[in-house]
Structures are given as C-alpha cells and as structure tokens.
Amino acid sequence: DMLDPERLIQCPLVKHHWIRARRFPYHLVKCKESNPEIAKKLATCPFNARHLVPQADLSDHIMKCNDKAFVEQDVVSRSCESPQEQLNNGSTWQAPPCAEDWET
C-alpha cells in the first residue's frame, strides 16, 4: 500500500538504510548531508523530491515517473479554466488589520 506511513523504503543514497515512509523526507535531508559525495552523483526528480536517481538516468526516470501524471493532470485541468476562474481559484488570504504603529 503506497499510502501506508509505516511501510519501509530503501534509501537511494545508502542501500542498507531502510526508513519508514513517514520519516523518509527527513532521512533524505540528513543522509544527503552525511554523504555529500554520493549525493553529488544523484539528481532529484522534478515531480517528486523523494525520487533521487543517478544523474545519467534522470531523463529516463522523468519519462516513466508515476508522479508526472499528477502534475500533467493539474496542468490540463487548469488550462481548461478561464483566466477569471484561475484568479478565483487562487489564494484568498488577506493580512489581518493592524493597529500598531512602529514609528511612534
């Protein structure tokens, strides 16, 4: 099951590291710092930062990456919207009013 946070994933940097899926992003950061020579030889997938592949294999990975479909689907669905709909779907967050005057 791909959504199981307890499943074990093999580290792409050090093959004998097996990490729970919920901890995997944190492990990647630490393992890259601990193994800079190995990390230099790997490239990050543009569709999923958890995918680290040998630099020579990146273009092949991009063509086959499962996460590519999610990005393409989002791009297609957004291109079918009118420009006004795209604006309406953007963030509606506004800063709360502030009565503080730092100059006084």
GROMACS .gro file of N, CA, C and O in nm:
model
  416
    1ASP      N    1   0.084  -0.119   0.000
    1ASP     CA    2   0.000   0.000   0.000
    1ASP      C    3   0.088   0.125   0.000
    1ASP      O    4   0.167   0.145   0.092
    2MET      N    5   0.075   0.209  -0.100
    2MET     CA    6   0.159   0.327  -0.115
    2MET      C    7   0.130   0.433  -0.009
    2MET      O    8   0.212   0.518   0.017
    3LEU      N    9   0.013   0.429   0.052
    3LEU     CA   10  -0.023   0.532   0.150
    3LEU      C   11   0.008   0.492   0.294
    3LEU      O   12  -0.022   0.567   0.385
    4ASP      N   13   0.068   0.379   0.314
    4ASP     CA   14   0.099   0.331   0.448
    4ASP      C   15   0.222   0.403   0.504
    4ASP      O   16   0.332   0.385   0.454
    5PRO      N   17   0.206   0.485   0.608
    5PRO     CA   18   0.319   0.559   0.663
    5PRO      C   19   0.420   0.470   0.735
    5PRO      O   20   0.531   0.512   0.763
    6GLU      N   21   0.383   0.345   0.761
    6GLU     CA   22   0.473   0.254   0.831
    6GLU      C   23   0.554   0.165   0.737
    6GLU      O   24   0.642   0.093   0.782
    7ARG      N   25   0.525   0.169   0.608
    7ARG     CA   26   0.600   0.084   0.515
    7ARG      C   27   0.746   0.127   0.510
    7ARG      O   28   0.778   0.243   0.533
    8LEU      N   29   0.834   0.033   0.481
    8LEU     CA   30   0.977   0.061   0.476
    8LEU      C   31   1.018   0.095   0.333
    8LEU      O   32   0.975   0.031   0.238
    9ILE      N   33   1.102   0.198   0.322
    9ILE     CA   34   1.154   0.244   0.193
    9ILE      C   35   1.306   0.239   0.200
    9ILE      O   36   1.365   0.281   0.299
   10GLN      N   37   1.366   0.192   0.093
   10GLN     CA   38   1.512   0.186   0.087
   10GLN      C   39   1.567   0.324   0.050
   10GLN      O   40   1.520   0.388  -0.043
   11CYS      N   41   1.667   0.366   0.122
   11CYS     CA   42   1.734   0.494   0.096
   11CYS      C   43   1.808   0.487  -0.037
   11CYS      O   44   1.880   0.390  -0.062
   12PRO      N   45   1.793   0.588  -0.123
   12PRO     CA   46   1.864   0.585  -0.251
   12PRO      C   47   2.013   0.617  -0.237
   12PRO      O   48   2.090   0.591  -0.328
   13LEU      N   49   2.054   0.671  -0.123
   13LEU     CA   50   2.194   0.705  -0.102
   13LEU      C   51   2.273   0.590  -0.042
   13LEU      O   52   2.382   0.557  -0.089
   14VAL      N   53   2.221   0.532   0.064
   14VAL     CA   54   2.289   0.422   0.133
   14VAL      C   55   2.191   0.304   0.134
   14VAL      O   56   2.091   0.306   0.206
   15LYS      N   57   2.220   0.205   0.053
   15LYS     CA   58   2.125   0.096   0.027
   15LYS      C   59   2.089   0.013   0.150
   15LYS      O   60   1.984  -0.050   0.153
   16HIS      N   61   2.171   0.011   0.254
   16HIS     CA   62   2.135  -0.066   0.373
   16HIS      C   63   2.051   0.015   0.472
   16HIS      O   64   2.015  -0.035   0.577
   17HIS      N   65   2.015   0.139   0.437
   17HIS     CA   66   1.922   0.218   0.519
   17HIS      C   67   1.779   0.187   0.474
   17HIS      O   68   1.746   0.203   0.356
   18TRP      N   69   1.698   0.144   0.568
   18TRP     CA   70   1.555   0.122   0.543
   18TRP      C   71   1.479   0.211   0.640
   18TRP      O   72   1.498   0.202   0.761
   19ILE      N   73   1.392   0.298   0.587
   19ILE     CA   74   1.328   0.402   0.666
   19ILE      C   75   1.177   0.392   0.649
   19ILE      O   76   1.127   0.362   0.541
   20ARG      N   77   1.104   0.420   0.756
   20ARG     CA   78   0.958   0.427   0.748
   20ARG      C   79   0.919   0.543   0.657
   20ARG      O   80   0.985   0.647   0.655
   21ALA      N   81   0.811   0.523   0.581
   21ALA     CA   82   0.768   0.623   0.483
   21ALA      C   83   0.744   0.759   0.547
   21ALA      O   84   0.778   0.863   0.489
   22ARG      N   85   0.692   0.761   0.667
   22ARG     CA   86   0.662   0.889   0.733
   22ARG      C   87   0.789   0.966   0.769
   22ARG      O   88   0.786   1.088   0.783
   23ARG      N   89   0.902   0.898   0.783
   23ARG     CA   90   1.028   0.962   0.819
   23ARG      C   91   1.121   0.984   0.698
   23ARG      O   92   1.226   1.045   0.710
   24PHE      N   93   1.081   0.932   0.582
   24PHE     CA   94   1.168   0.931   0.466
   24PHE      C   95   1.217   1.070   0.423
   24PHE      O   96   1.337   1.087   0.399
   25PRO      N   97   1.131   1.172   0.413
   25PRO     CA   98   1.181   1.304   0.372
   25PRO      C   99   1.289   1.358   0.467
   25PRO      O  100   1.388   1.417   0.422
   26TYR      N  101   1.271   1.337   0.596
   26TYR     CA  102   1.368   1.385   0.694
   26TYR      C  103   1.500   1.309   0.680
   26TYR      O  104   1.608   1.366   0.690
   27HIS      N  105   1.487   1.178   0.656
   27HIS     CA  106   1.606   1.097   0.640
   27HIS      C  107   1.686   1.142   0.518
   27HIS      O  108   1.809   1.150   0.523
   28LEU      N  109   1.618   1.171   0.408
   28LEU     CA  110   1.688   1.214   0.287
   28LEU      C  111   1.773   1.338   0.312
   28LEU      O  112   1.888   1.346   0.268
   29VAL      N  113   1.718   1.434   0.383
   29VAL     CA  114   1.793   1.556   0.413
   29VAL      C  115   1.919   1.524   0.492
   29VAL      O  116   2.029   1.567   0.457
   30LYS      N  117   1.905   1.447   0.599
   30LYS     CA  118   2.019   1.412   0.684
   30LYS      C  119   2.120   1.325   0.609
   30LYS      O  120   2.241   1.343   0.622
   31CYS      N  121   2.070   1.230   0.531
   31CYS     CA  122   2.159   1.138   0.463
   31CYS      C  123   2.238   1.210   0.353
   31CYS      O  124   2.354   1.179   0.329
   32LYS      N  125   2.176   1.307   0.287
   32LYS     CA  126   2.248   1.388   0.188
   32LYS      C  127   2.362   1.465   0.254
   32LYS      O  128   2.472   1.475   0.199
   33GLU      N  129   2.335   1.520   0.372
   33GLU     CA  130   2.438   1.595   0.445
   33GLU      C  131   2.551   1.502   0.490
   33GLU      O  132   2.668   1.541   0.487
   34SER      N  133   2.518   1.382   0.529
   34SER     CA  134   2.618   1.287   0.578
   34SER      C  135   2.696   1.220   0.465
   34SER      O  136   2.805   1.168   0.489
   35ASN      N  137   2.641   1.219   0.345
   35ASN     CA  138   2.703   1.151   0.232
   35ASN      C  139   2.710   1.243   0.110
   35ASN      O  140   2.650   1.214   0.006
   36PRO      N  141   2.782   1.355   0.120
   36PRO     CA  142   2.782   1.452   0.009
   36PRO      C  143   2.839   1.398  -0.121
   36PRO      O  144   2.794   1.438  -0.229
   37GLU      N  145   2.935   1.306  -0.114
   37GLU     CA  146   2.994   1.251  -0.236
   37GLU      C  147   2.892   1.166  -0.313
   37GLU      O  148   2.887   1.171  -0.436
   38ILE      N  149   2.812   1.090  -0.241
   38ILE     CA  150   2.708   1.009  -0.306
   38ILE      C  151   2.598   1.101  -0.357
   38ILE      O  152   2.548   1.084  -0.469
   39ALA      N  153   2.560   1.201  -0.277
   39ALA     CA  154   2.452   1.293  -0.314
   39ALA      C  155   2.485   1.369  -0.443
   39ALA      O  156   2.394   1.398  -0.523
   40LYS      N  157   2.612   1.401  -0.464
   40LYS     CA  158   2.652   1.475  -0.586
   40LYS      C  159   2.625   1.394  -0.712
   40LYS      O  160   2.605   1.452  -0.818
   41LYS      N  161   2.623   1.264  -0.700
   41LYS     CA  162   2.604   1.177  -0.816
   41LYS      C  163   2.456   1.153  -0.849
   41LYS      O  164   2.425   1.092  -0.950
   42LEU      N  165   2.368   1.200  -0.761
   42LEU     CA  166   2.225   1.176  -0.779
   42LEU      C  167   2.154   1.305  -0.820
   42LEU      O  168   2.194   1.415  -0.781
   43ALA      N  169   2.048   1.289  -0.897
   43ALA     CA  170   1.965   1.403  -0.938
   43ALA      C  171   1.826   1.387  -0.877
   43ALA      O  172   1.780   1.274  -0.852
   44THR      N  173   1.760   1.499  -0.853
   44THR     CA  174   1.627   1.499  -0.793
   44THR      C  175   1.521   1.508  -0.902
   44THR      O  176   1.529   1.593  -0.991
   45CYS      N  177   1.421   1.423  -0.893
   45CYS     CA  178   1.310   1.423  -0.988
   45CYS      C  179   1.233   1.554  -0.976
   45CYS      O  180   1.203   1.599  -0.864
   46PRO      N  181   1.196   1.618  -1.087
   46PRO     CA  182   1.120   1.743  -1.079
   46PRO      C  183   0.975   1.723  -1.034
   46PRO      O  184   0.909   1.820  -0.998
   47PHE      N  185   0.927   1.599  -1.035
   47PHE     CA  186   0.789   1.572  -0.997
   47PHE      C  187   0.774   1.525  -0.853
   47PHE      O  188   0.665   1.531  -0.797
   48ASN      N  189   0.883   1.474  -0.793
   48ASN     CA  190   0.877   1.426  -0.656
   48ASN      C  191   1.018   1.431  -0.598
   48ASN      O  192   1.106   1.355  -0.640
   49ALA      N  193   1.040   1.519  -0.503
   49ALA     CA  194   1.173   1.539  -0.446
   49ALA      C  195   1.223   1.417  -0.370
   49ALA      O  196   1.341   1.410  -0.338
   50ARG      N  197   1.138   1.321  -0.345
   50ARG     CA  198   1.181   1.198  -0.277
   50ARG      C  199   1.247   1.101  -0.374
   50ARG      O  200   1.305   1.003  -0.332
   51HIS      N  201   1.235   1.129  -0.503
   51HIS     CA  202   1.296   1.043  -0.604
   51HIS      C  203   1.436   1.095  -0.634
   51HIS      O  204   1.453   1.199  -0.697
   52LEU      N  205   1.537   1.022  -0.590
   52LEU     CA  206   1.676   1.053  -0.622
   52LEU      C  207   1.727   0.941  -0.712
   52LEU      O  208   1.721   0.824  -0.675
   53VAL      N  209   1.775   0.980  -0.830
   53VAL     CA  210   1.822   0.881  -0.927
   53VAL      C  211   1.960   0.922  -0.976
   53VAL      O  212   1.996   1.040  -0.970
   54PRO      N  213   2.039   0.827  -1.027
   54PRO     CA  214   2.167   0.865  -1.085
   54PRO      C  215   2.146   0.970  -1.195
   54PRO      O  216   2.049   0.962  -1.270
   55GLN      N  217   2.235   1.068  -1.201
   55GLN     CA  218   2.218   1.178  -1.296
   55GLN      C  219   2.199   1.129  -1.439
   55GLN      O  220   2.120   1.185  -1.514
   56ALA      N  221   2.270   1.024  -1.477
   56ALA     CA  222   2.260   0.971  -1.612
   56ALA      C  223   2.123   0.912  -1.641
   56ALA      O  224   2.081   0.903  -1.757
   57ASP      N  225   2.049   0.873  -1.538
   57ASP     CA  226   1.918   0.809  -1.556
   57ASP      C  227   1.802   0.905  -1.538
   57ASP      O  228   1.686   0.863  -1.546
   58LEU      N  229   1.829   1.033  -1.514
   58LEU     CA  230   1.721   1.128  -1.483
   58LEU      C  231   1.621   1.140  -1.597
   58LEU      O  232   1.500   1.136  -1.573
   59SER      N  233   1.665   1.156  -1.720
   59SER     CA  234   1.570   1.175  -1.830
   59SER      C  235   1.481   1.051  -1.847
   59SER      O  236   1.360   1.064  -1.872
   60ASP      N  237   1.538   0.932  -1.830
   60ASP     CA  238   1.459   0.810  -1.837
   60ASP      C  239   1.357   0.806  -1.722
   60ASP      O  240   1.241   0.769  -1.742
   61HIS      N  241   1.400   0.845  -1.603
   61HIS     CA  242   1.309   0.847  -1.488
   61HIS      C  243   1.194   0.945  -1.511
   61HIS      O  244   1.079   0.914  -1.481
   62ILE      N  245   1.225   1.062  -1.566
   62ILE     CA  246   1.122   1.163  -1.591
   62ILE      C  247   1.015   1.109  -1.686
   62ILE      O  248   0.895   1.134  -1.666
   63MET      N  249   1.056   1.035  -1.785
   63MET     CA  250   0.960   0.978  -1.880
   63MET      C  251   0.869   0.875  -1.814
   63MET      O  252   0.753   0.862  -1.852
   64LYS      N  253   0.918   0.804  -1.712
   64LYS     CA  254   0.843   0.695  -1.651
   64LYS      C  255   0.785   0.727  -1.513
   64LYS      O  256   0.712   0.647  -1.457
   65CYS      N  257   0.817   0.844  -1.458
   65CYS     CA  258   0.777   0.876  -1.321
   65CYS      C  259   0.625   0.875  -1.305
   65CYS      O  260   0.552   0.940  -1.380
   66ASN      N  261   0.578   0.802  -1.205
   66ASN     CA  262   0.433   0.794  -1.178
   66ASN      C  263   0.377   0.928  -1.135
   66ASN      O  264   0.259   0.957  -1.160
   67ASP      N  265   0.455   1.010  -1.068
   67ASP     CA  266   0.405   1.138  -1.019
   67ASP      C  267   0.390   1.241  -1.130
   67ASP      O  268   0.326   1.343  -1.111
   68LYS      N  269   0.447   1.214  -1.246
   68LYS     CA  270   0.434   1.303  -1.360
   68LYS      C  271   0.286   1.319  -1.398
   68LYS      O  272   0.242   1.428  -1.436
   69ALA      N  273   0.210   1.211  -1.388
   69ALA     CA  274   0.069   1.214  -1.425
   69ALA      C  275  -0.010   1.313  -1.340
   69ALA      O  276  -0.099   1.383  -1.391
   70PHE      N  277   0.024   1.325  -1.211
   70PHE     CA  278  -0.047   1.419  -1.124
   70PHE      C  279  -0.023   1.563  -1.169
   70PHE      O  280  -0.114   1.644  -1.172
   71VAL      N  281   0.101   1.593  -1.204
   71VAL     CA  282   0.135   1.729  -1.248
   71VAL      C  283   0.069   1.759  -1.382
   71VAL      O  284   0.010   1.864  -1.400
   72GLU      N  285   0.077   1.665  -1.475
   72GLU     CA  286   0.016   1.685  -1.606
   72GLU      C  287  -0.135   1.701  -1.594
   72GLU      O  288  -0.194   1.785  -1.661
   73GLN      N  289  -0.198   1.623  -1.509
   73GLN     CA  290  -0.343   1.631  -1.489
   73GLN      C  291  -0.379   1.769  -1.436
   73GLN      O  292  -0.477   1.829  -1.480
   74ASP      N  293  -0.301   1.821  -1.342
   74ASP     CA  294  -0.326   1.954  -1.286
   74ASP      C  295  -0.311   2.061  -1.393
   74ASP      O  296  -0.391   2.153  -1.402
   75VAL      N  297  -0.207   2.051  -1.476
   75VAL     CA  298  -0.184   2.149  -1.582
   75VAL      C  299  -0.299   2.148  -1.681
   75VAL      O  300  -0.348   2.253  -1.721
   76VAL      N  301  -0.344   2.029  -1.720
   76VAL     CA  302  -0.454   2.019  -1.816
   76VAL      C  303  -0.581   2.077  -1.757
   76VAL      O  304  -0.652   2.153  -1.822
   77SER      N  305  -0.612   2.044  -1.633
   77SER     CA  306  -0.735   2.095  -1.572
   77SER      C  307  -0.731   2.246  -1.556
   77SER      O  308  -0.831   2.314  -1.575
   78ARG      N  309  -0.613   2.301  -1.525
   78ARG     CA  310  -0.601   2.446  -1.512
   78ARG      C  311  -0.610   2.515  -1.648
   78ARG      O  312  -0.660   2.626  -1.658
   79SER      N  313  -0.562   2.451  -1.754
   79SER     CA  314  -0.566   2.514  -1.886
   79SER      C  315  -0.708   2.518  -1.942
   79SER      O  316  -0.737   2.597  -2.030
   80CYS      N  317  -0.797   2.435  -1.889
   80CYS     CA  318  -0.937   2.435  -1.933
   80CYS      C  319  -1.018   2.545  -1.865
   80CYS      O  320  -1.129   2.575  -1.908
   81GLU      N  321  -0.965   2.603  -1.759
   81GLU     CA  322  -1.035   2.710  -1.688
   81GLU      C  323  -1.013   2.843  -1.759
   81GLU      O  324  -0.910   2.867  -1.821
   82SER      N  325  -1.113   2.930  -1.747
   82SER     CA  326  -1.095   3.065  -1.800
   82SER      C  327  -0.998   3.140  -1.709
   82SER      O  328  -0.980   3.104  -1.593
   83PRO      N  329  -0.935   3.247  -1.760
   83PRO     CA  330  -0.843   3.324  -1.675
   83PRO      C  331  -0.910   3.375  -1.547
   83PRO      O  332  -0.848   3.380  -1.443
   84GLN      N  333  -1.039   3.411  -1.555
   84GLN     CA  334  -1.109   3.459  -1.436
   84GLN      C  335  -1.124   3.348  -1.333
   84GLN      O  336  -1.106   3.369  -1.214
   85GLU      N  337  -1.154   3.225  -1.379
   85GLU     CA  338  -1.165   3.112  -1.287
   85GLU      C  339  -1.030   3.084  -1.220
   85GLU      O  340  -1.024   3.051  -1.103
   86GLN      N  341  -0.922   3.097  -1.298
   86GLN     CA  342  -0.790   3.073  -1.242
   86GLN      C  343  -0.760   3.175  -1.132
   86GLN      O  344  -0.703   3.142  -1.029
   87LEU      N  345  -0.801   3.300  -1.152
   87LEU     CA  346  -0.781   3.402  -1.049
   87LEU      C  347  -0.866   3.371  -0.927
   87LEU      O  348  -0.821   3.385  -0.813
   88ASN      N  349  -0.990   3.326  -0.948
   88ASN     CA  350  -1.079   3.295  -0.837
   88ASN      C  351  -1.031   3.175  -0.756
   88ASN      O  352  -1.057   3.165  -0.637
   89ASN      N  353  -0.959   3.082  -0.820
   89ASN     CA  354  -0.908   2.964  -0.751
   89ASN      C  355  -0.779   2.992  -0.675
   89ASN      O  356  -0.728   2.905  -0.606
   90GLY      N  357  -0.726   3.111  -0.687
   90GLY     CA  358  -0.603   3.146  -0.617
   90GLY      C  359  -0.630   3.168  -0.469
   90GLY      O  360  -0.741   3.155  -0.420
   91SER      N  361  -0.530   3.204  -0.397
   91SER     CA  362  -0.541   3.226  -0.254
   91SER      C  363  -0.628   3.348  -0.225
   91SER      O  364  -0.617   3.451  -0.292
   92THR      N  365  -0.713   3.336  -0.125
   92THR     CA  366  -0.797   3.449  -0.085
   92THR      C  367  -0.753   3.504   0.049
   92THR      O  368  -0.821   3.587   0.107
   93TRP      N  369  -0.638   3.460   0.098
   93TRP     CA  370  -0.588   3.504   0.226
   93TRP      C  371  -0.554   3.652   0.222
   93TRP      O  372  -0.497   3.702   0.125
   94GLN      N  373  -0.591   3.724   0.326
   94GLN     CA  374  -0.556   3.865   0.339
   94GLN      C  375  -0.499   3.886   0.478
   94GLN      O  376  -0.544   3.825   0.574
   95ALA      N  377  -0.404   3.975   0.487
   95ALA     CA  378  -0.345   4.006   0.617
   95ALA      C  379  -0.450   4.071   0.707
   95ALA      O  380  -0.529   4.152   0.660
   96PRO      N  381  -0.451   4.038   0.835
   96PRO     CA  382  -0.547   4.100   0.926
   96PRO      C  383  -0.510   4.246   0.947
   96PRO      O  384  -0.394   4.286   0.932
   97PRO      N  385  -0.609   4.330   0.980
   97PRO     CA  386  -0.578   4.471   1.003
   97PRO      C  387  -0.484   4.486   1.124
   97PRO      O  388  -0.491   4.411   1.219
   98CYS      N  389  -0.398   4.583   1.115
   98CYS     CA  390  -0.302   4.603   1.220
   98CYS      C  391  -0.310   4.748   1.268
   98CYS      O  392  -0.300   4.841   1.189
   99ALA      N  393  -0.328   4.765   1.398
   99ALA     CA  394  -0.338   4.899   1.456
   99ALA      C  395  -0.206   4.947   1.511
   99ALA      O  396  -0.196   5.061   1.557
  100GLU      N  397  -0.103   4.864   1.505
  100GLU     CA  398   0.026   4.904   1.558
  100GLU      C  399   0.095   5.005   1.467
  100GLU      O  400   0.089   4.994   1.346
  101ASP      N  401   0.158   5.103   1.528
  101ASP     CA  402   0.238   5.199   1.453
  101ASP      C  403   0.379   5.192   1.510
  101ASP      O  404   0.407   5.248   1.615
  102TRP      N  405   0.468   5.128   1.439
  102TRP     CA  406   0.604   5.106   1.486
  102TRP      C  407   0.687   5.232   1.483
  102TRP      O  408   0.796   5.238   1.540
  103GLU      N  409   0.639   5.333   1.416
  103GLU     CA  410   0.712   5.459   1.406
  103GLU      C  411   0.694   5.545   1.533
  103GLU      O  412   0.776   5.631   1.559
  104THR      N  413   0.589   5.521   1.607
  104THR     CA  414   0.564   5.605   1.726
  104THR      C  415   0.618   5.544   1.852
  104THR      O  416   0.636   5.435   1.875
   0.00000   0.00000   0.00000
